[in-house]
PDB file of C-alpha atoms in Angstrom:
ATOM      1  CA  MET A1423       0.199   1.780  32.459  1.00 47.00           C
ATOM      2  CA  GLY A1424       2.900  -0.613  31.159  1.00 50.00           C
ATOM      3  CA  HIS A1425       3.171  -2.124  27.910  1.00 57.00           C
ATOM      4  CA  ASP A1426       2.061  -5.328  28.730  1.00 61.00           C
ATOM      5  CA  ASP A1427      -0.836  -4.083  30.492  1.00 60.00           C
ATOM      6  CA  ALA A1428      -1.805  -1.541  27.219  1.00 67.00           C
ATOM      7  CA  TRP A1429      -1.426  -4.899  25.202  1.00 69.00           C
ATOM      8  CA  TYR A1430      -4.651  -6.503  27.261  1.00 67.00           C
ATOM      9  CA  GLU A1431      -6.270  -3.263  28.334  1.00 73.00           C
ATOM     10  CA  HIS A1432      -6.533  -1.431  25.243  1.00 77.00           C
ATOM     11  CA  ASP A1433      -9.814  -0.111  24.232  1.00 78.00           C
ATOM     12  CA  GLY A1434     -11.187   1.622  20.498  1.00 80.00           C
ATOM     13  CA  ARG A1435      -8.972   4.686  21.657  1.00 84.00           C
ATOM     14  CA  SER A1436      -5.743   3.025  22.046  1.00 87.00           C
ATOM     15  CA  ASP A1437      -5.961   0.302  19.474  1.00 89.00           C
ATOM     16  CA  ILE A1438      -4.507   1.546  16.561  1.00 90.00           C
ATOM     17  CA  TRP A1439      -1.496   2.938  18.921  1.00 91.00           C
ATOM     18  CA  VAL A1440      -0.963  -0.198  20.399  1.00 89.00           C
ATOM     19  CA  GLY A1441      -1.180  -1.842  17.259  1.00 89.00           C
ATOM     20  CA  LEU A1442       1.680   0.227  15.761  1.00 90.00           C
ATOM     21  CA  ARG A1443       4.045   0.141  18.876  1.00 90.00           C
ATOM     22  CA  ASN A1444       4.081  -3.512  18.906  1.00 89.00           C
ATOM     23  CA  ALA A1445       6.001  -4.054  16.059  1.00 89.00           C
ATOM     24  CA  HIS A1446       7.520  -7.048  17.132  1.00 89.00           C
ATOM     25  CA  VAL A1447       4.287  -8.735  17.029  1.00 90.00           C
ATOM     26  CA  TRP A1448       2.940  -7.785  13.542  1.00 90.00           C
ATOM     27  CA  SER A1449       6.428  -8.064  11.702  1.00 90.00           C
ATOM     28  CA  ALA A1450       6.693 -11.594  12.843  1.00 90.00           C
ATOM     29  CA  LEU A1451       3.309 -12.690  11.632  1.00 89.00           C
ATOM     30  CA  GLY A1452       4.141 -10.840   8.466  1.00 87.00           C
ATOM     31  CA  TRP A1453       7.506 -12.600   7.768  1.00 85.00           C
ATOM     32  CA  HIS A1454       5.815 -15.905   8.818  1.00 84.00           C
ATOM     33  CA  ASP A1455       2.966 -15.291   5.904  1.00 84.00           C
ATOM     34  CA  ILE A1456       5.898 -14.747   3.312  1.00 80.00           C
ATOM     35  CA  ARG A1457       7.638 -17.894   4.241  1.00 79.00           C
ATOM     36  CA  GLN A1458       4.190 -19.936   4.328  1.00 79.00           C
ATOM     37  CA  ARG A1459       3.064 -18.339   1.173  1.00 73.00           C
ATOM     38  CA  TYR A1460       6.515 -19.576  -0.707  1.00 70.00           C
ATOM     39  CA  ARG A1461       7.603 -22.570   1.405  1.00 70.00           C
ATOM     40  CA  ARG A1462       9.519 -25.222  -0.857  1.00 65.00           C
ATOM     41  CA  SER A1463      10.025 -22.208  -3.521  1.00 62.00           C
ATOM     42  CA  VAL A1464      13.549 -21.333  -4.935  1.00 58.00           C
ATOM     43  CA  LEU A1465      12.974 -18.191  -5.727  1.00 62.00           C
ATOM     44  CA  GLY A1466      10.411 -17.196  -2.773  1.00 61.00           C
ATOM     45  CA  PRO A1467       9.246 -13.693  -2.903  1.00 61.00           C
ATOM     46  CA  PHE A1468      11.358 -13.076  -6.094  1.00 66.00           C
ATOM     47  CA  TRP A1469       8.771 -15.271  -7.849  1.00 68.00           C
ATOM     48  CA  PHE A1470       6.297 -12.136  -7.487  1.00 67.00           C
ATOM     49  CA  THR A1471       9.250  -9.781  -8.681  1.00 70.00           C
ATOM     50  CA  LEU A1472       9.992 -11.792 -11.438  1.00 73.00           C
ATOM     51  CA  SER A1473       6.304 -12.005 -12.613  1.00 74.00           C
ATOM     52  CA  THR A1474       5.749  -8.303 -12.198  1.00 74.00           C
ATOM     53  CA  PHE A1475       8.645  -7.298 -14.478  1.00 74.00           C
ATOM     54  CA  ILE A1476       7.814  -9.880 -17.068  1.00 80.00           C
ATOM     55  CA  MET A1477       4.858  -7.806 -17.288  1.00 79.00           C
ATOM     56  CA  ILE A1478       6.763  -4.387 -17.143  1.00 77.00           C
ATOM     57  CA  GLY A1479       8.906  -5.366 -20.455  1.00 77.00           C
ATOM     58  CA  VAL A1480       5.850  -6.634 -22.164  1.00 80.00           C
ATOM     59  CA  LEU A1481       3.450  -3.544 -21.141  1.00 79.00           C
ATOM     60  CA  GLY A1482       6.837  -1.515 -21.750  1.00 78.00           C
ATOM     61  CA  VAL A1483       7.478  -2.548 -25.503  1.00 79.00           C
ATOM     62  CA  LEU A1484       3.620  -2.135 -26.409  1.00 81.00           C
ATOM     63  CA  TYR A1485       2.822   1.338 -24.651  1.00 77.00           C
ATOM     64  CA  SER A1486       6.243   3.061 -25.499  1.00 76.00           C
ATOM     65  CA  THR A1487       5.289   2.512 -28.971  1.00 79.00           C
ATOM     66  CA  LEU A1488       1.807   3.016 -28.427  1.00 77.00           C
ATOM     67  CA  LEU A1489       2.255   6.570 -26.892  1.00 76.00           C
ATOM     68  CA  LYS A1490       5.579   7.323 -28.824  1.00 78.00           C
ATOM     69  CA  GLN A1491       7.933   7.490 -25.796  1.00 79.00           C
ATOM     70  CA  ASP A1492      11.637   6.247 -25.144  1.00 79.00           C
ATOM     71  CA  ILE A1493      11.539   2.844 -24.423  1.00 78.00           C
ATOM     72  CA  VAL A1494      14.688   3.613 -22.026  1.00 79.00           C
ATOM     73  CA  THR A1495      12.917   6.751 -20.006  1.00 81.00           C
ATOM     74  CA  TYR A1496       9.719   4.925 -20.080  1.00 82.00           C
ATOM     75  CA  LEU A1497      10.613   1.465 -18.807  1.00 84.00           C
ATOM     76  CA  PRO A1498      11.765   2.819 -15.495  1.00 85.00           C
ATOM     77  CA  TYR A1499       8.857   5.249 -14.997  1.00 88.00           C
ATOM     78  CA  LEU A1500       6.414   2.185 -15.952  1.00 88.00           C
ATOM     79  CA  GLY A1501       8.065  -0.346 -13.420  1.00 86.00           C
ATOM     80  CA  VAL A1502       8.075   1.890 -10.456  1.00 89.00           C
ATOM     81  CA  GLY A1503       4.337   3.303 -10.896  1.00 90.00           C
ATOM     82  CA  LEU A1504       3.445  -0.666 -11.377  1.00 90.00           C
ATOM     83  CA  VAL A1505       5.236  -1.806  -8.467  1.00 90.00           C
ATOM     84  CA  ILE A1506       4.108   0.851  -6.336  1.00 93.00           C
ATOM     85  CA  TRP A1507       0.187   0.316  -7.641  1.00 93.00           C
ATOM     86  CA  GLN A1508       0.265  -3.409  -6.891  1.00 90.00           C
ATOM     87  CA  TYR A1509       1.457  -2.780  -3.250  1.00 93.00           C
ATOM     88  CA  VAL A1510      -1.077   0.105  -2.675  1.00 94.00           C
ATOM     89  CA  SER A1511      -3.751  -2.526  -4.402  1.00 94.00           C
ATOM     90  CA  THR A1512      -3.125  -5.028  -2.569  1.00 93.00           C
ATOM     91  CA  VAL A1513      -2.706  -3.564   0.988  1.00 95.00           C
ATOM     92  CA  ILE A1514      -6.289  -2.199  -0.193  1.00 95.00           C
ATOM     93  CA  THR A1515      -7.868  -5.373  -1.043  1.00 94.00           C
ATOM     94  CA  GLU A1516      -6.146  -7.526   1.703  1.00 94.00           C
ATOM     95  CA  GLY A1517      -6.835  -4.905   3.728  1.00 93.00           C
ATOM     96  CA  ALA A1518     -10.524  -4.887   3.221  1.00 93.00           C
ATOM     97  CA  ASN A1519     -10.475  -8.769   4.172  1.00 92.00           C
ATOM     98  CA  SER A1520      -8.026  -8.147   7.093  1.00 91.00           C
ATOM     99  CA  MET A1521     -10.996  -8.653   9.674  1.00 91.00           C
ATOM    100  CA  ILE A1522     -12.907 -11.167   8.141  1.00 91.00           C
ATOM    101  CA  ASN A1523      -9.493 -13.372   7.432  1.00 89.00           C
ATOM    102  CA  SER A1524      -8.978 -12.990  10.986  1.00 87.00           C
ATOM    103  CA  ALA A1525     -12.305 -13.694  12.458  1.00 86.00           C
ATOM    104  CA  PHE A1526     -10.959 -16.776  14.471  1.00 87.00           C
ATOM    105  CA  LEU A1527      -8.245 -14.772  15.887  1.00 86.00           C
ATOM    106  CA  ILE A1528     -10.156 -11.947  16.615  1.00 86.00           C
ATOM    107  CA  LYS A1529     -12.702 -14.022  18.830  1.00 85.00           C
ATOM    108  CA  GLN A1530     -10.117 -16.502  20.788  1.00 86.00           C
ATOM    109  CA  ILE A1531      -7.486 -14.047  21.442  1.00 82.00           C
ATOM    110  CA  ARG A1532      -7.519 -10.554  22.584  1.00 83.00           C
ATOM    111  CA  MET A1533      -5.218  -8.121  20.871  1.00 86.00           C
ATOM    112  CA  PRO A1534      -5.605  -4.766  18.958  1.00 89.00           C
ATOM    113  CA  LEU A1535      -7.430  -5.285  15.782  1.00 91.00           C
ATOM    114  CA  SER A1536      -4.972  -3.532  13.974  1.00 92.00           C
ATOM    115  CA  ILE A1537      -2.456  -5.853  14.723  1.00 93.00           C
ATOM    116  CA  HIS A1538      -4.368  -8.107  11.711  1.00 92.00           C
ATOM    117  CA  VAL A1539      -3.933  -4.947   9.492  1.00 94.00           C
ATOM    118  CA  CYS A1540      -0.461  -4.105  10.167  1.00 94.00           C
ATOM    119  CA  ARG A1541       0.703  -7.811   9.561  1.00 93.00           C
ATOM    120  CA  ILE A1542      -0.867  -7.306   5.839  1.00 94.00           C
ATOM    121  CA  VAL A1543       0.540  -4.413   5.551  1.00 95.00           C
ATOM    122  CA  TRP A1544       4.170  -5.667   6.396  1.00 94.00           C
ATOM    123  CA  ARG A1545       3.897  -8.451   4.308  1.00 91.00           C
ATOM    124  CA  ASN A1546       3.453  -6.412   1.098  1.00 92.00           C
ATOM    125  CA  PHE A1547       5.922  -3.756   2.051  1.00 94.00           C
ATOM    126  CA  CYS A1548       8.648  -6.663   2.356  1.00 89.00           C
ATOM    127  CA  ILE A1549       7.412  -7.724  -1.251  1.00 86.00           C
ATOM    128  CA  LEU A1550       7.471  -4.006  -2.530  1.00 89.00           C
ATOM    129  CA  LEU A1551      11.052  -3.869  -0.675  1.00 88.00           C
ATOM    130  CA  HIS A1552      11.997  -6.956  -2.782  1.00 82.00           C
ATOM    131  CA  SER A1553      11.044  -5.340  -6.210  1.00 83.00           C
ATOM    132  CA  LEU A1554      12.009  -1.979  -6.054  1.00 86.00           C
ATOM    133  CA  PRO A1555      15.768  -2.467  -6.144  1.00 83.00           C
ATOM    134  CA  VAL A1556      15.438  -4.145  -9.576  1.00 80.00           C
ATOM    135  CA  VAL A1557      14.257  -0.949 -11.314  1.00 81.00           C
ATOM    136  CA  ILE A1558      16.846   0.946  -9.470  1.00 82.00           C
ATOM    137  CA  LEU A1559      19.324  -1.742 -10.865  1.00 81.00           C
ATOM    138  CA  PHE A1560      18.007  -1.098 -14.204  1.00 78.00           C
ATOM    139  CA  LEU A1561      18.830   2.823 -13.876  1.00 80.00           C
ATOM    140  CA  LEU A1562      22.098   2.153 -12.808  1.00 82.00           C
ATOM    141  CA  ALA A1563      22.611  -0.274 -15.619  1.00 78.00           C
ATOM    142  CA  ILE A1564      21.777   2.278 -18.369  1.00 75.00           C
ATOM    143  CA  GLY A1565      23.695   4.988 -16.824  1.00 76.00           C
ATOM    144  CA  HIS A1566      21.131   6.881 -14.781  1.00 77.00           C
ATOM    145  CA  TRP A1567      22.958   7.893 -11.499  1.00 78.00           C
ATOM    146  CA  PRO A1568      20.607   9.221  -8.579  1.00 76.00           C
ATOM    147  CA  GLY A1569      21.600  12.344  -6.984  1.00 78.00           C
ATOM    148  CA  ILE A1570      20.683  13.416  -3.454  1.00 85.00           C
ATOM    149  CA  THR A1571      17.127  13.901  -3.846  1.00 85.00           C
ATOM    150  CA  PHE A1572      17.237   9.913  -3.755  1.00 87.00           C
ATOM    151  CA  LEU A1573      17.200  10.199  -0.338  1.00 90.00           C
ATOM    152  CA  LEU A1574      13.701  11.402  -0.452  1.00 92.00           C
ATOM    153  CA  ILE A1575      12.565   7.951  -0.912  1.00 93.00           C
ATOM    154  CA  ILE A1576      12.918   6.886   2.677  1.00 93.00           C
ATOM    155  CA  PRO A1577      10.186   9.445   3.720  1.00 95.00           C
ATOM    156  CA  GLY A1578       8.085   8.399   0.734  1.00 94.00           C
ATOM    157  CA  LEU A1579       8.195   4.806   1.541  1.00 95.00           C
ATOM    158  CA  LEU A1580       7.119   5.331   5.257  1.00 96.00           C
ATOM    159  CA  ILE A1581       4.157   7.279   4.097  1.00 96.00           C
ATOM    160  CA  LEU A1582       2.975   4.691   1.832  1.00 95.00           C
ATOM    161  CA  LEU A1583       3.459   2.243   4.886  1.00 95.00           C
ATOM    162  CA  LEU A1584       1.268   4.484   7.048  1.00 96.00           C
ATOM    163  CA  HIS A1585      -1.210   4.673   4.613  1.00 96.00           C
ATOM    164  CA  GLY A1586      -1.847   1.181   4.049  1.00 95.00           C
ATOM    165  CA  VAL A1587      -2.401   0.811   7.908  1.00 96.00           C
ATOM    166  CA  TRP A1588      -5.374   3.364   8.006  1.00 95.00           C
ATOM    167  CA  MET A1589      -6.480   1.888   4.714  1.00 96.00           C
ATOM    168  CA  GLY A1590      -6.838  -1.237   6.371  1.00 95.00           C
ATOM    169  CA  VAL A1591      -8.224  -0.432   9.359  1.00 95.00           C
ATOM    170  CA  LEU A1592     -11.090   1.485   7.856  1.00 95.00           C
ATOM    171  CA  LEU A1593     -11.832  -0.685   5.119  1.00 95.00           C
ATOM    172  CA  GLY A1594     -11.341  -3.970   7.580  1.00 94.00           C
ATOM    173  CA  ILE A1595     -14.106  -2.803   9.924  1.00 94.00           C
ATOM    174  CA  LEU A1596     -16.485  -1.121   7.210  1.00 94.00           C
ATOM    175  CA  CYS A1597     -16.029  -4.868   5.303  1.00 93.00           C
ATOM    176  CA  VAL A1598     -17.099  -6.527   8.177  1.00 92.00           C
ATOM    177  CA  ARG A1599     -20.162  -4.674   8.779  1.00 90.00           C
ATOM    178  CA  TYR A1600     -21.259  -4.353   5.168  1.00 91.00           C
ATOM    179  CA  ARG A1601     -20.138  -7.201   3.130  1.00 89.00           C
ATOM    180  CA  ASP A1602     -21.115  -5.353  -0.403  1.00 90.00           C
ATOM    181  CA  ILE A1603     -18.217  -2.666   0.155  1.00 92.00           C
ATOM    182  CA  LEU A1604     -15.347  -5.633  -0.727  1.00 90.00           C
ATOM    183  CA  PRO A1605     -16.756  -5.876  -4.201  1.00 91.00           C
ATOM    184  CA  ILE A1606     -17.044  -2.009  -4.693  1.00 94.00           C
ATOM    185  CA  VAL A1607     -13.741  -1.673  -3.427  1.00 94.00           C
ATOM    186  CA  THR A1608     -12.324  -4.312  -6.005  1.00 91.00           C
ATOM    187  CA  ASN A1609     -14.070  -2.709  -8.849  1.00 93.00           C
ATOM    188  CA  PHE A1610     -12.955   0.760  -8.092  1.00 93.00           C
ATOM    189  CA  LEU A1611      -9.000  -0.470  -8.171  1.00 94.00           C
ATOM    190  CA  GLN A1612      -9.679  -1.543 -11.501  1.00 92.00           C
ATOM    191  CA  VAL A1613     -11.263   1.842 -12.563  1.00 91.00           C
ATOM    192  CA  ALA A1614      -8.382   3.887 -10.686  1.00 92.00           C
ATOM    193  CA  PHE A1615      -5.921   1.874 -12.378  1.00 91.00           C
ATOM    194  CA  PHE A1616      -6.730   3.138 -15.472  1.00 87.00           C
ATOM    195  CA  PHE A1617      -7.018   6.562 -14.091  1.00 87.00           C
ATOM    196  CA  THR A1618      -3.605   6.923 -12.311  1.00 89.00           C
ATOM    197  CA  PRO A1619      -0.463   8.070 -14.033  1.00 88.00           C
ATOM    198  CA  ILE A1620       1.148   4.677 -14.209  1.00 88.00           C
ATOM    199  CA  MET A1621       1.306   3.719 -18.222  1.00 84.00           C
ATOM    200  CA  TRP A1622       0.678   7.431 -19.063  1.00 82.00           C
ATOM    201  CA  SER A1623       2.082  10.550 -17.924  1.00 83.00           C
ATOM    202  CA  PRO A1624       0.241  13.897 -16.707  1.00 82.00           C
ATOM    203  CA  ASP A1625       1.911  15.739 -19.222  1.00 78.00           C
ATOM    204  CA  LEU A1626       0.068  13.601 -22.207  1.00 75.00           C
ATOM    205  CA  LEU A1627      -3.373  14.995 -20.450  1.00 73.00           C
ATOM    206  CA  ARG A1628      -2.694  18.705 -20.957  1.00 73.00           C
ATOM    207  CA  ASP A1629      -5.453  20.703 -20.439  1.00 74.00           C
ATOM    208  CA  ARG A1630      -7.051  17.887 -18.436  1.00 74.00           C
ATOM    209  CA  ALA A1631      -4.009  17.324 -16.120  1.00 71.00           C
ATOM    210  CA  TRP A1632      -6.606  17.905 -13.021  1.00 75.00           C
ATOM    211  CA  ILE A1633      -7.304  14.196 -13.483  1.00 76.00           C
ATOM    212  CA  ALA A1634      -4.268  13.725 -12.094  1.00 78.00           C
ATOM    213  CA  GLU A1635      -3.672  16.517 -10.044  1.00 82.00           C
ATOM    214  CA  PHE A1636      -6.751  15.322  -7.767  1.00 87.00           C
ATOM    215  CA  ASN A1637      -5.703  11.910  -7.800  1.00 89.00           C
ATOM    216  CA  PRO A1638      -4.147  11.028  -4.297  1.00 91.00           C
ATOM    217  CA  LEU A1639      -3.145   7.713  -5.414  1.00 93.00           C
ATOM    218  CA  TYR A1640      -1.170   9.063  -7.977  1.00 92.00           C
ATOM    219  CA  HIS A1641       0.770  11.448  -5.599  1.00 93.00           C
ATOM    220  CA  LEU A1642       1.200   8.241  -3.090  1.00 94.00           C
ATOM    221  CA  ILE A1643       2.986   6.911  -6.484  1.00 93.00           C
ATOM    222  CA  GLU A1644       5.036   9.778  -7.177  1.00 93.00           C
ATOM    223  CA  ILE A1645       6.637  10.176  -3.887  1.00 94.00           C
ATOM    224  CA  VAL A1646       8.651   7.767  -4.413  1.00 93.00           C
ATOM    225  CA  ARG A1647       8.544   7.074  -8.243  1.00 92.00           C
ATOM    226  CA  ALA A1648      10.236  10.772  -8.597  1.00 91.00           C
ATOM    227  CA  PRO A1649      13.096  10.351  -6.176  1.00 92.00           C
ATOM    228  CA  VAL A1650      14.045   7.130  -7.947  1.00 90.00           C
ATOM    229  CA  LEU A1651      13.658   8.685 -11.463  1.00 88.00           C
ATOM    230  CA  GLY A1652      15.506  11.598  -9.998  1.00 86.00           C
ATOM    231  CA  THR A1653      12.920  14.293 -10.778  1.00 87.00           C
ATOM    232  CA  PRO A1654      11.870  17.051  -8.768  1.00 86.00           C
ATOM    233  CA  ILE A1655       8.654  16.246  -6.760  1.00 87.00           C
ATOM    234  CA  HIS A1656       6.144  18.946  -6.503  1.00 87.00           C
ATOM    235  CA  LEU A1657       4.875  20.641  -3.378  1.00 91.00           C
ATOM    236  CA  GLN A1658       1.469  19.276  -3.998  1.00 91.00           C
ATOM    237  CA  SER A1659       2.139  15.830  -4.016  1.00 92.00           C
ATOM    238  CA  TRP A1660       3.784  16.165  -0.247  1.00 94.00           C
ATOM    239  CA  VAL A1661       0.932  18.013   0.434  1.00 94.00           C
ATOM    240  CA  TRP A1662      -1.919  15.478  -0.722  1.00 94.00           C
ATOM    241  CA  SER A1663      -0.021  12.526   0.390  1.00 95.00           C
ATOM    242  CA  ILE A1664       0.469  13.970   3.996  1.00 96.00           C
ATOM    243  CA  GLY A1665      -2.784  15.356   4.284  1.00 95.00           C
ATOM    244  CA  PHE A1666      -4.577  12.386   2.770  1.00 95.00           C
ATOM    245  CA  LEU A1667      -2.619  10.774   5.796  1.00 96.00           C
ATOM    246  CA  ILE A1668      -4.085  12.805   8.361  1.00 96.00           C
ATOM    247  CA  VAL A1669      -7.291  12.349   7.282  1.00 96.00           C
ATOM    248  CA  GLY A1670      -7.671   8.603   6.883  1.00 95.00           C
ATOM    249  CA  PHE A1671      -6.037   8.245  10.273  1.00 96.00           C
ATOM    250  CA  VAL A1672      -8.814  10.463  11.814  1.00 96.00           C
ATOM    251  CA  ALA A1673     -11.656   8.565  10.056  1.00 95.00           C
ATOM    252  CA  ALA A1674     -10.257   5.181  11.255  1.00 95.00           C
ATOM    253  CA  GLN A1675      -9.588   6.449  14.726  1.00 95.00           C
ATOM    254  CA  TYR A1676     -13.051   7.696  14.611  1.00 94.00           C
ATOM    255  CA  LEU A1677     -14.676   4.396  13.226  1.00 93.00           C
ATOM    256  CA  MET A1678     -12.187   2.397  15.615  1.00 93.00           C
ATOM    257  CA  GLN A1679     -13.830   4.319  18.613  1.00 92.00           C
ATOM    258  CA  ARG A1680     -17.189   3.535  17.166  1.00 90.00           C
ATOM    259  CA  ALA A1681     -17.059   0.151  16.320  1.00 89.00           C
ATOM    260  CA  ARG A1682     -14.413  -2.026  18.246  1.00 86.00           C
ATOM    261  CA  HIS A1683     -16.723  -3.322  20.816  1.00 85.00           C
ATOM    262  CA  ARG A1684     -19.338  -4.607  17.876  1.00 87.00           C
ATOM    263  CA  LEU A1685     -16.783  -6.158  15.268  1.00 87.00           C
ATOM    264  CA  THR A1686     -16.861  -9.269  17.125  1.00 84.00           C
ATOM    265  CA  TYR A1687     -20.598  -9.535  16.902  1.00 85.00           C
ATOM    266  CA  TRP A1688     -20.577  -8.837  13.283  1.00 86.00           C
ATOM    267  CA  LEU A1689     -17.664 -11.194  12.066  1.00 77.00           C
TER     268      LEU A1689
END
């Protein structure tokens, strides 16, 4: 089956693969979304970056005082954590809405459903790539030069990108079928923010550090934050991140095969 044939003849078994393979489609749609969102804006997507780092500055001063942390080391820790968290939480929230918001396209044009998810993931990934370098520049400004371990940020970002795909596919289908799941996801993220080591370090928990160790969201943040800060990544963070990725894609693939042909009727 040729490339064009796969685009039109895909089914639930091949939807995710065909969607991922057509990067030229979802990347163009993602860039279009960014241009439309910041049309006639001088700073464009950097408005998001600016608002993020205003929040980082305010929270950094406040929590470094409350937690008695050195602000020079705490600000980069908080900054990377918040930037990645905003990517993950936005991808989850928008991914849960992906099929519902794309209902008019799904009903009119035959294309892989995963395209609509990849579009959202790519759009937010581009915003992440706008924000993360600012934290890195801050580290360079205070004299912190990353070592060879900084290169581990590449597989870390790739894993983050792929996690967004399966989360969007899984939640996107579930939220079409069961509309009550969307507010549950929103409330879950609000609670998860405080249970994830973003503003605080797992070391502060001492004998309750298992709260962080069994939190997959913490490990997703850590595989990018650790290389940026120049700290070693624990093996369990790789195991959790990759294992969670495999399990997630298996669940998304199963649900896609079961629900692909019914989703149009649910919209």
